[in-house]
mmCIF file of C-alpha atoms and ligand atoms in Angstrom:
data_model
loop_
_atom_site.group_PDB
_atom_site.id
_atom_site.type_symbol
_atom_site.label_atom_id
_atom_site.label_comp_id
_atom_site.label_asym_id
_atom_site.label_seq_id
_atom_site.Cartn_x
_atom_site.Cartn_y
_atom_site.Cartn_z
ATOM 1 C CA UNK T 1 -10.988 -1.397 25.772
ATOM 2 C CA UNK T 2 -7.996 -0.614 23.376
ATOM 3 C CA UNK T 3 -9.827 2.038 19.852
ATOM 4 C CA UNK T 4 -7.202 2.202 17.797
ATOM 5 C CA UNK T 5 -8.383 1.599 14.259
ATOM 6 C CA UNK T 6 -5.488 1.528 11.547
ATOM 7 C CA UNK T 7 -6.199 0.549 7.837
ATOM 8 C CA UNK T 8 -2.950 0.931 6.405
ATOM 9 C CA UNK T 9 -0.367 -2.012 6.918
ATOM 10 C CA UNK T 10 1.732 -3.893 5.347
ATOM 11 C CA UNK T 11 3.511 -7.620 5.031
ATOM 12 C CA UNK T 12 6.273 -9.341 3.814
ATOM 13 C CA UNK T 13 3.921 -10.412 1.089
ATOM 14 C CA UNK T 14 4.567 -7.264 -0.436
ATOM 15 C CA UNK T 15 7.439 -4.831 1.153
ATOM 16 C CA UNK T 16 6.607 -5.405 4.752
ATOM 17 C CA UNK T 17 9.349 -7.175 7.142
ATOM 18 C CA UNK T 18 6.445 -9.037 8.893
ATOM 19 C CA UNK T 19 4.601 -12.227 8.563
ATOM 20 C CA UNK T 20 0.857 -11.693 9.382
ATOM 21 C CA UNK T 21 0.962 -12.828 12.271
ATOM 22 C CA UNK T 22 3.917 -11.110 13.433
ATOM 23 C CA UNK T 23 2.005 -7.929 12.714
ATOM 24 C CA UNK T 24 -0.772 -8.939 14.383
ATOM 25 C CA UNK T 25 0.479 -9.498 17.681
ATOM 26 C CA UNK T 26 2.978 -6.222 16.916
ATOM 27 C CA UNK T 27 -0.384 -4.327 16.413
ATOM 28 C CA UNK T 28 -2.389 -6.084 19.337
ATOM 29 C CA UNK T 29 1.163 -5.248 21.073
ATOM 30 C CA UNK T 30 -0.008 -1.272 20.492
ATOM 31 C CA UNK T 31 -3.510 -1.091 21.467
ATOM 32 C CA UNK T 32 -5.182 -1.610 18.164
ATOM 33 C CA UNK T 33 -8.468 -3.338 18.151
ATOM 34 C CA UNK T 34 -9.271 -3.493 14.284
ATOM 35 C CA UNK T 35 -6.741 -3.383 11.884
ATOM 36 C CA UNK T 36 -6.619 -3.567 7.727
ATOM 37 C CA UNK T 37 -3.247 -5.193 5.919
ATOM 38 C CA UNK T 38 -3.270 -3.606 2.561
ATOM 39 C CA UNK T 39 -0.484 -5.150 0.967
ATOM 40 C CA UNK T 40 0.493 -3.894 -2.646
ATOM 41 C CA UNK T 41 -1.271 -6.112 -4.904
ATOM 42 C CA UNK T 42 -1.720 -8.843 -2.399
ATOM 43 C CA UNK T 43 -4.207 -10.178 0.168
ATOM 44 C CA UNK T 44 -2.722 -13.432 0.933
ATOM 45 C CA UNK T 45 -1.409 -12.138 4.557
ATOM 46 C CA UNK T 46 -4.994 -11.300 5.668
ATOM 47 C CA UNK T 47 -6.189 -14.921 5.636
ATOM 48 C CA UNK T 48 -3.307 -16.195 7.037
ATOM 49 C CA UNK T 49 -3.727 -13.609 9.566
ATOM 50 C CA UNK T 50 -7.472 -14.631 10.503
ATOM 51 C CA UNK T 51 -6.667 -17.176 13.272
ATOM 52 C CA UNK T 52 -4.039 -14.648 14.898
ATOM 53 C CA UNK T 53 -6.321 -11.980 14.995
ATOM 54 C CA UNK T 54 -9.196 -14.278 16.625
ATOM 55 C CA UNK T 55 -7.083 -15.378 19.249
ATOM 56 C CA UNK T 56 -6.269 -12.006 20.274
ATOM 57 C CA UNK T 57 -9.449 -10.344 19.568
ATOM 58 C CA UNK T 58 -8.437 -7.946 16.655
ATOM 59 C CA UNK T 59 -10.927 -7.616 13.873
ATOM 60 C CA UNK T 60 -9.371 -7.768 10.943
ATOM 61 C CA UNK T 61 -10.983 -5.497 7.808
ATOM 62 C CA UNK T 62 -9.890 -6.717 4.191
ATOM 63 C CA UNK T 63 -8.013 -4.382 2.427
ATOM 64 C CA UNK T 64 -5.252 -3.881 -0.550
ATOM 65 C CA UNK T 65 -2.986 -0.825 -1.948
ATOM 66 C CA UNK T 66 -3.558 -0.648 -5.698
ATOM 67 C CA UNK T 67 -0.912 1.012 -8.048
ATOM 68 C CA UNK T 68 -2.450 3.096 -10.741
ATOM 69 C CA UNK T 69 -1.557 6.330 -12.555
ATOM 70 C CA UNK T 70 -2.669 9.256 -13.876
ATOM 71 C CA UNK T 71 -1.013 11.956 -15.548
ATOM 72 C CA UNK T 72 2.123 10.069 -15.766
ATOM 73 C CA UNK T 73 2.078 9.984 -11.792
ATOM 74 C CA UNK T 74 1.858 6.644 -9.709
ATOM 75 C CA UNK T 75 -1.345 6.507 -7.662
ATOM 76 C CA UNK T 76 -1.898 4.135 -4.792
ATOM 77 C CA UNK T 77 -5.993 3.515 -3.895
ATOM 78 C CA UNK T 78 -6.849 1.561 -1.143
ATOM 79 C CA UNK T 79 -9.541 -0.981 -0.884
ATOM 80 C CA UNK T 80 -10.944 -2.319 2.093
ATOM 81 C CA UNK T 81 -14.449 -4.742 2.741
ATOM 82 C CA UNK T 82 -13.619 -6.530 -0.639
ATOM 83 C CA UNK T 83 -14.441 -9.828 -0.982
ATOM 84 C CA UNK T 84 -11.030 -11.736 -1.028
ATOM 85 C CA UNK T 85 -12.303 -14.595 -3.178
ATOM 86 C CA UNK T 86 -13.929 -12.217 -6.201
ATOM 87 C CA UNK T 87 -12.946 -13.648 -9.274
ATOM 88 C CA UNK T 88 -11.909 -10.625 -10.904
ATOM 89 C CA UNK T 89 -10.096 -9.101 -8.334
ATOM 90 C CA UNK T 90 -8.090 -12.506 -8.143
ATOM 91 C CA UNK T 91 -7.225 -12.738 -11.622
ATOM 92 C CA UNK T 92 -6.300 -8.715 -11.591
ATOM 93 C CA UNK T 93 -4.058 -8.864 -8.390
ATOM 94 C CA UNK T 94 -2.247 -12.008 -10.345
ATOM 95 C CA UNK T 95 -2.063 -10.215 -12.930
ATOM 96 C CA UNK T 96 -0.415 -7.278 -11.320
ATOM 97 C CA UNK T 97 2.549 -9.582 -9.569
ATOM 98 C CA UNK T 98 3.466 -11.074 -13.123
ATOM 99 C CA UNK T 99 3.955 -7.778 -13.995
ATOM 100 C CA UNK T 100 5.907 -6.833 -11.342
ATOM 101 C CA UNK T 101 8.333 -9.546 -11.943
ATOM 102 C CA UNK T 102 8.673 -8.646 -15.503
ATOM 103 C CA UNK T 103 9.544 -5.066 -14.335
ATOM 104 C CA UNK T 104 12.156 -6.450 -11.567
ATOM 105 C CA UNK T 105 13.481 -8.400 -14.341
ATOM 106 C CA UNK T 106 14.140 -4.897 -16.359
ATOM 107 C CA UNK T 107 15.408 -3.625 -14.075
ATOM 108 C CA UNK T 108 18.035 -5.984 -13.547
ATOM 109 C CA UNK T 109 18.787 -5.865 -16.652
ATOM 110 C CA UNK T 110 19.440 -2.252 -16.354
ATOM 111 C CA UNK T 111 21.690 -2.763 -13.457
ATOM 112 C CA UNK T 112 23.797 -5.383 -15.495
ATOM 113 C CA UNK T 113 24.138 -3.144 -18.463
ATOM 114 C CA UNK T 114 25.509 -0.321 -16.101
ATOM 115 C CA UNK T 115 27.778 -3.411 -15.183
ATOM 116 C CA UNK T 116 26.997 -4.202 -11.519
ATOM 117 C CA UNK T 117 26.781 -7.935 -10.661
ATOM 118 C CA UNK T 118 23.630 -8.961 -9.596
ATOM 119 C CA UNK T 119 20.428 -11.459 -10.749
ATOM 120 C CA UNK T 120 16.931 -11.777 -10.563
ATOM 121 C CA UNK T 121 17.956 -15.131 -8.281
ATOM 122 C CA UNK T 122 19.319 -12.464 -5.760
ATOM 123 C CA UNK T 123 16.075 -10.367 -5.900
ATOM 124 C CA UNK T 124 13.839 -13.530 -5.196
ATOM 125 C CA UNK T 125 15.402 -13.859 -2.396
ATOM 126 C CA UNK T 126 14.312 -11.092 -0.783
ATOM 127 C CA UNK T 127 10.969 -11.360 -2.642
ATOM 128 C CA UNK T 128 9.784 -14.983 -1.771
ATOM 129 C CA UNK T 129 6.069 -15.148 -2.390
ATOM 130 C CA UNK T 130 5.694 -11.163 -2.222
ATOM 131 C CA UNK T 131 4.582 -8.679 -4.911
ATOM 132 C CA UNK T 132 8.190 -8.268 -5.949
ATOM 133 C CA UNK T 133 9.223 -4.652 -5.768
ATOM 134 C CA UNK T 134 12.049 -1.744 -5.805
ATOM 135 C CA UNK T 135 12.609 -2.690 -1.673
ATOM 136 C CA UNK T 136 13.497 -5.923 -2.729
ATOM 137 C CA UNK T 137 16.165 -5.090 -4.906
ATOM 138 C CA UNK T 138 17.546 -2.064 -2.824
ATOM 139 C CA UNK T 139 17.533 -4.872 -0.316
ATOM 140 C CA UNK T 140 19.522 -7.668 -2.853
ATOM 141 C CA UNK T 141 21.881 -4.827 -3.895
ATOM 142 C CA UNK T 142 23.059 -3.454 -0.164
ATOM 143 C CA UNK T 143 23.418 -7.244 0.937
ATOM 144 C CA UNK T 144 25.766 -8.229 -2.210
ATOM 145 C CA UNK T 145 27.912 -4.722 -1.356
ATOM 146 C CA UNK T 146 26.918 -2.639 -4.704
ATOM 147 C CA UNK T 147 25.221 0.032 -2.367
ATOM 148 C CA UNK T 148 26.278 0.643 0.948
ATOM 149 C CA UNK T 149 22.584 0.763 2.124
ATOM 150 C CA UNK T 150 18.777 0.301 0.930
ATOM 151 C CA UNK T 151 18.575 3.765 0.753
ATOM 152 C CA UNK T 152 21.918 4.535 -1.637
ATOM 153 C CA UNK T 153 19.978 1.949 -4.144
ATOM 154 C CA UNK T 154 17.136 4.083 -4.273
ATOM 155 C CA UNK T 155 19.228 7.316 -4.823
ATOM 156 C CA UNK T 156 21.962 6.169 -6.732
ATOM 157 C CA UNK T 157 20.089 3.623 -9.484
ATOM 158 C CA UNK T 158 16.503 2.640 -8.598
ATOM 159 C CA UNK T 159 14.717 5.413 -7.567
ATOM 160 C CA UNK T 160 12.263 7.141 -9.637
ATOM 161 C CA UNK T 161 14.579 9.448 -11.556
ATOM 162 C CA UNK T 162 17.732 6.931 -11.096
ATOM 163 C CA UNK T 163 19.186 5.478 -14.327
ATOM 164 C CA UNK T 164 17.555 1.768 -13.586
ATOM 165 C CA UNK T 165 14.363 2.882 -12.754
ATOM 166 C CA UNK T 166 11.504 0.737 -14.549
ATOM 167 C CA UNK T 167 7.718 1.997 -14.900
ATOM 168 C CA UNK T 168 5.346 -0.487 -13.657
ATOM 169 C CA UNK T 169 2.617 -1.196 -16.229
ATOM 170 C CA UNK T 170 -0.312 1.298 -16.631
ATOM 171 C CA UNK T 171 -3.409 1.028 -15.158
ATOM 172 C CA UNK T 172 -6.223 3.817 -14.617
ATOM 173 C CA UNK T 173 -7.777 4.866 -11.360
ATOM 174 C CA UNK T 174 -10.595 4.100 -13.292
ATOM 175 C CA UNK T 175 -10.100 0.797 -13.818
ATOM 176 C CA UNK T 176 -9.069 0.310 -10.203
ATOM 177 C CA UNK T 177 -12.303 1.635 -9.029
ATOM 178 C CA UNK T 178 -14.277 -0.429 -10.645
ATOM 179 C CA UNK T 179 -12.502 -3.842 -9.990
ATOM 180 C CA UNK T 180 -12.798 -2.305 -6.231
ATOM 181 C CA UNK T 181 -16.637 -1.795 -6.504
ATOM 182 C CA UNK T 182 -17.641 -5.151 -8.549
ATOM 183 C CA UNK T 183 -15.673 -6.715 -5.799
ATOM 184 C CA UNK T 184 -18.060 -5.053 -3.285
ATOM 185 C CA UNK T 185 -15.074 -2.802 -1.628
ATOM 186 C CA UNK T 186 -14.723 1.098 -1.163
ATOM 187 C CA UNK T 187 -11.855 3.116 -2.584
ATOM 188 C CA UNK T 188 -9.731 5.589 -1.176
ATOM 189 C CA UNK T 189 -7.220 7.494 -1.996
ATOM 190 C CA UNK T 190 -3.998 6.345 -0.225
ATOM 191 C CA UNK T 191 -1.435 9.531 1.106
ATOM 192 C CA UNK T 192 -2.666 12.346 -1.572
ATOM 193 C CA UNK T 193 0.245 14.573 1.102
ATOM 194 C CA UNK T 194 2.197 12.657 -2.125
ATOM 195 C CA UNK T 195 -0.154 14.139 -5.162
ATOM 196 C CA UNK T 196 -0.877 17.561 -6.692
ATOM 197 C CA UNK T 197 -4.375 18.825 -5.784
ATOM 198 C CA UNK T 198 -5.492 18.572 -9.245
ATOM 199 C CA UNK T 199 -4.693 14.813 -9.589
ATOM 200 C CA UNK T 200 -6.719 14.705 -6.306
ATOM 201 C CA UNK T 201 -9.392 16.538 -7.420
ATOM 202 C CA UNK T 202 -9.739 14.992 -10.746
ATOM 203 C CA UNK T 203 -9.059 11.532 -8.802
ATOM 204 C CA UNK T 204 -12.358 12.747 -6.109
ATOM 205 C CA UNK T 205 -14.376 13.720 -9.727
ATOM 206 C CA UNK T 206 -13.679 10.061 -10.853
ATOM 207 C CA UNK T 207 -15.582 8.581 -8.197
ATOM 208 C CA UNK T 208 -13.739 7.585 -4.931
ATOM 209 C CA UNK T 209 -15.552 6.576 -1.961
ATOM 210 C CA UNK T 210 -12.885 8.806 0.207
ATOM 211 C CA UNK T 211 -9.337 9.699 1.334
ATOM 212 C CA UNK T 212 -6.727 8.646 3.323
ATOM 213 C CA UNK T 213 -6.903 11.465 5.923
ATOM 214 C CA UNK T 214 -4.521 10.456 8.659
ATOM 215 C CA UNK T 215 -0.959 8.957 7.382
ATOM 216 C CA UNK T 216 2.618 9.827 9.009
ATOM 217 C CA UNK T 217 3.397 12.123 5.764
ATOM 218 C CA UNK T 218 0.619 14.394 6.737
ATOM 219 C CA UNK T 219 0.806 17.202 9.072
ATOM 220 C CA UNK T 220 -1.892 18.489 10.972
ATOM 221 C CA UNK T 221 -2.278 21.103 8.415
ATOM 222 C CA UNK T 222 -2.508 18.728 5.869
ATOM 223 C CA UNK T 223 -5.012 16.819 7.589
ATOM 224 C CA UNK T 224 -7.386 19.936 8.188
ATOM 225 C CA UNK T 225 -6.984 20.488 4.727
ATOM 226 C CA UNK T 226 -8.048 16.755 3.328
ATOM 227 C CA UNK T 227 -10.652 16.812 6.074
ATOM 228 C CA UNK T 228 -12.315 20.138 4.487
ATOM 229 C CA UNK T 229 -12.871 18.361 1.419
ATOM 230 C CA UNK T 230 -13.953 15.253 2.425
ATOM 231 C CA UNK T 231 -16.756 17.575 4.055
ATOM 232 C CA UNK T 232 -16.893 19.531 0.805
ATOM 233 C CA UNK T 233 -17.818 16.450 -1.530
ATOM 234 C CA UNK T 234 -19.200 14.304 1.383
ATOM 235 C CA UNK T 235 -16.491 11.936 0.881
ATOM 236 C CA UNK T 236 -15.255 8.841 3.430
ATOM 237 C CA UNK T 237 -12.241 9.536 5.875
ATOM 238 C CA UNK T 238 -9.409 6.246 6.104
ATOM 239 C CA UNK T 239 -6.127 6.315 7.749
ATOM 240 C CA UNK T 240 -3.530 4.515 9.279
ATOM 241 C CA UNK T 241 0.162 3.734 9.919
ATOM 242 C CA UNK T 242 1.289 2.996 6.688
ATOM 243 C CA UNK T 243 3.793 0.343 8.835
ATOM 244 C CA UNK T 244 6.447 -1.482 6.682
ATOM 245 C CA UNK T 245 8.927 -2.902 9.481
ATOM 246 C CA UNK T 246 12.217 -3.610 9.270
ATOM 247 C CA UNK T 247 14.392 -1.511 8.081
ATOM 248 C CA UNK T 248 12.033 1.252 7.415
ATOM 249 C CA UNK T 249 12.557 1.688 11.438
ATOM 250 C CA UNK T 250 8.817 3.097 11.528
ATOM 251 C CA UNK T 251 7.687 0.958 14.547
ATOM 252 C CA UNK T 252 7.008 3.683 16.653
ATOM 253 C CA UNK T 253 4.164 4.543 13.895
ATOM 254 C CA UNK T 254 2.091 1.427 14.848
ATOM 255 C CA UNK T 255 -0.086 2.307 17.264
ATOM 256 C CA UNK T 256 0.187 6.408 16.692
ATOM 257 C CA UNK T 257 -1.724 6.842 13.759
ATOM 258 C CA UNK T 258 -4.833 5.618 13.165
ATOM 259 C CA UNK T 259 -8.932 6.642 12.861
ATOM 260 C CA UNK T 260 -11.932 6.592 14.942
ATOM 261 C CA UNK T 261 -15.152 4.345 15.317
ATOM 262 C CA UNK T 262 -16.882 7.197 13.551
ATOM 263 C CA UNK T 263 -15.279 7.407 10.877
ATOM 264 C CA UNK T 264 -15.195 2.960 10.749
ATOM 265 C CA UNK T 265 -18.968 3.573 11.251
ATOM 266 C CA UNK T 266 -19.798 5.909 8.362
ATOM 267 C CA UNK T 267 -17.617 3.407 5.935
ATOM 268 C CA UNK T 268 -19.864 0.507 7.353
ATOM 269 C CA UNK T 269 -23.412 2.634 6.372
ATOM 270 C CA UNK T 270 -22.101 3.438 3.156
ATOM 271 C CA UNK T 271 -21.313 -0.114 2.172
ATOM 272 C CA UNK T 272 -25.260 -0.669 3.548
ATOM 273 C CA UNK T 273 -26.585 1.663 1.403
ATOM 274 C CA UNK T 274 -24.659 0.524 -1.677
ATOM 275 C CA UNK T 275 -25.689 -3.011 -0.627
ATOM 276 C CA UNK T 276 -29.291 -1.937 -0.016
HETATM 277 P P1 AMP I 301 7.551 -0.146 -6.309
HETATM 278 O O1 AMP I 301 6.122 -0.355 -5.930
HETATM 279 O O2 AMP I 301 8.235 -1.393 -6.713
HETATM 280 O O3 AMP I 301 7.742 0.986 -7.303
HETATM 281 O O4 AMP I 301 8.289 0.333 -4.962
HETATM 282 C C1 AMP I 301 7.805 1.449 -4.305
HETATM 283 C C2 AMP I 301 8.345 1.443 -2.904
HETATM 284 O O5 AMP I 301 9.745 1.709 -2.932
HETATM 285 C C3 AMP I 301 7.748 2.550 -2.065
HETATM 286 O O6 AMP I 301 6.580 2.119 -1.397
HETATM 287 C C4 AMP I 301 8.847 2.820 -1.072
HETATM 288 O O7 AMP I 301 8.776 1.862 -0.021
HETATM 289 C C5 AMP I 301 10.110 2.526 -1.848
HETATM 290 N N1 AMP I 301 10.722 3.749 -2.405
HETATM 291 C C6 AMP I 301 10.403 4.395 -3.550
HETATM 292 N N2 AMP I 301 11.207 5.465 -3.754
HETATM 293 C C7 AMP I 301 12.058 5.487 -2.709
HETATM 294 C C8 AMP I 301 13.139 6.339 -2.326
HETATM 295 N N3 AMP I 301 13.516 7.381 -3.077
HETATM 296 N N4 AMP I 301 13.798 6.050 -1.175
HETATM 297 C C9 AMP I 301 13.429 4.993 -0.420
HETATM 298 N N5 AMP I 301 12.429 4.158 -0.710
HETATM 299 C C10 AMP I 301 11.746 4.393 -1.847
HETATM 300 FE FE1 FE I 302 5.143 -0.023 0.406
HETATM 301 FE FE1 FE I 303 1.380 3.723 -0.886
HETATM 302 ZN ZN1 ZN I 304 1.215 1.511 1.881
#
């Protein structure tokens, strides 16, 4: 009987190498037993995932990684138990893509005026039906030979300080939260091992549901320290892999970092009691 619980994956229908099923059977593959894809902005891999995970006996928990900001800081939340076909939540995630193809588009237009050769065309490719984002065009520009890897793309041009770098549009945790509530979900806060404390305590004092707990950035300090306040405010405890694939060359985090039925449990009571 395989307890391995991860809620934090991701596709190639946002910057994951992976189809869904692919990931499945990679997961199943690991000795996971329930498993959350929380694509940015997307959650078209988790029903195409649905018949994978049946036939291998994985329960699959709805999820998505939301890009907000605060403070001039990018903020990812996780949602998971939302209700894929909410209206809102549909029109928001669609929303979100358009305007992370205008962005790509920027920043193309960025790299052309610093006069490198390369076109949105070449980003799509990598993109497909994903949330389009900075992997894909570190990925366009190290195939067509500007940068000699994925990595010199984010350090030389598109990283966050780089002289192509594009903001995505603004949204507020608060808004986030909300869209995940209406839409019957609970929020976390994804990898805060990435955030000051007083984002994350401002973020805790605008109402999430909990924090991601368990991630590969975190050490075990770290995680002592997130777990004291999730005790402190009597908050919900998430975690997972954070697994991209591909080149990221983080398989060997699928399967070692991940939460316990406990912790599943108390997120199932809560959504009772909000339900109740
Ligand atoms: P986006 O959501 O389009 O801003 O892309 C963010 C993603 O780009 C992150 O999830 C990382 O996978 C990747 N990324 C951002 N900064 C870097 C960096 N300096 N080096 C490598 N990858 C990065
Ligand atoms: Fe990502
Ligand atoms: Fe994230
Ligand atoms: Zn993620």
């Amino acid at each position: 009987m395989y307890t391995k619980i991860d809620l934090h994956t991701h596709t190639l229908y946002s910057d994951g190498a992976l189809t869904p099923c692919e990931l499945v059977q990679l997961a199943y593959k690991n000795e996971i037993n329930t498993l959350s894809i929380t694509d940015h902005d997307s959650v078209y891999a988790i029903k195409e995932a649905t018949e994978c995970a049946l036939d291998l006996g994985i329960e699959l928990i709805t999820g998505v990684e939301i890009s907000t900001d605060l403070d001039d800081k990018e903020i990812h939340l996780l949602a998971y138990f939302i209700d894929l076909d909410n209206d809102e939540l549909q029109k928001y995630l669609q929303f979100f893509r358009d305007e992370r193809i205008h962005r790509a588009k920027r920043i193309v237009k960025k790299l052309q005026n610093l006069g490198l050769k390369i076109t949105f065309d070449d980003v799509l490719d990598h993109a497909k039906n994903s949330a389009v984002g900075r992997p894909h065009i570190a990925y366009a520009m190290a195939d067509l030979g500007i940068v000699k890897n994925y990595q010199e793309a984010f350090e030389k041009y598109i990283g966050d300080y780089g002289p192509a770098f594009e903001r995505k549009i603004h949204v507020s945790p608060q808004s986030a939260l909300k869209l995940i509530n209406d839409a019957g979900g609970l929020s976390f806060i994804a990898h805060p091992g990435f955030m000051k404390e007083n984002l994350l305590m401002s973020l805790i004092k605008t109402g999430v549901d909990g924090i991601e707990t368990i991630h590969p950035c975190h050490n075990e300090n770290q995680i002592q320290f997130y777990r004291g306040i999730v005790n402190q405010y009597c908050l919900l405890e998430s975690g997972g892999s954070d697994f991209h694939g591909g080149k990221k060359m983080d398989n060997e985090n699928l399967g070692k970092y991940y939460i316990s039925g406990n912790q599943l449990d108390a997120m199932r009571k809560m959504l009772q009691k909000n339900n109740a």
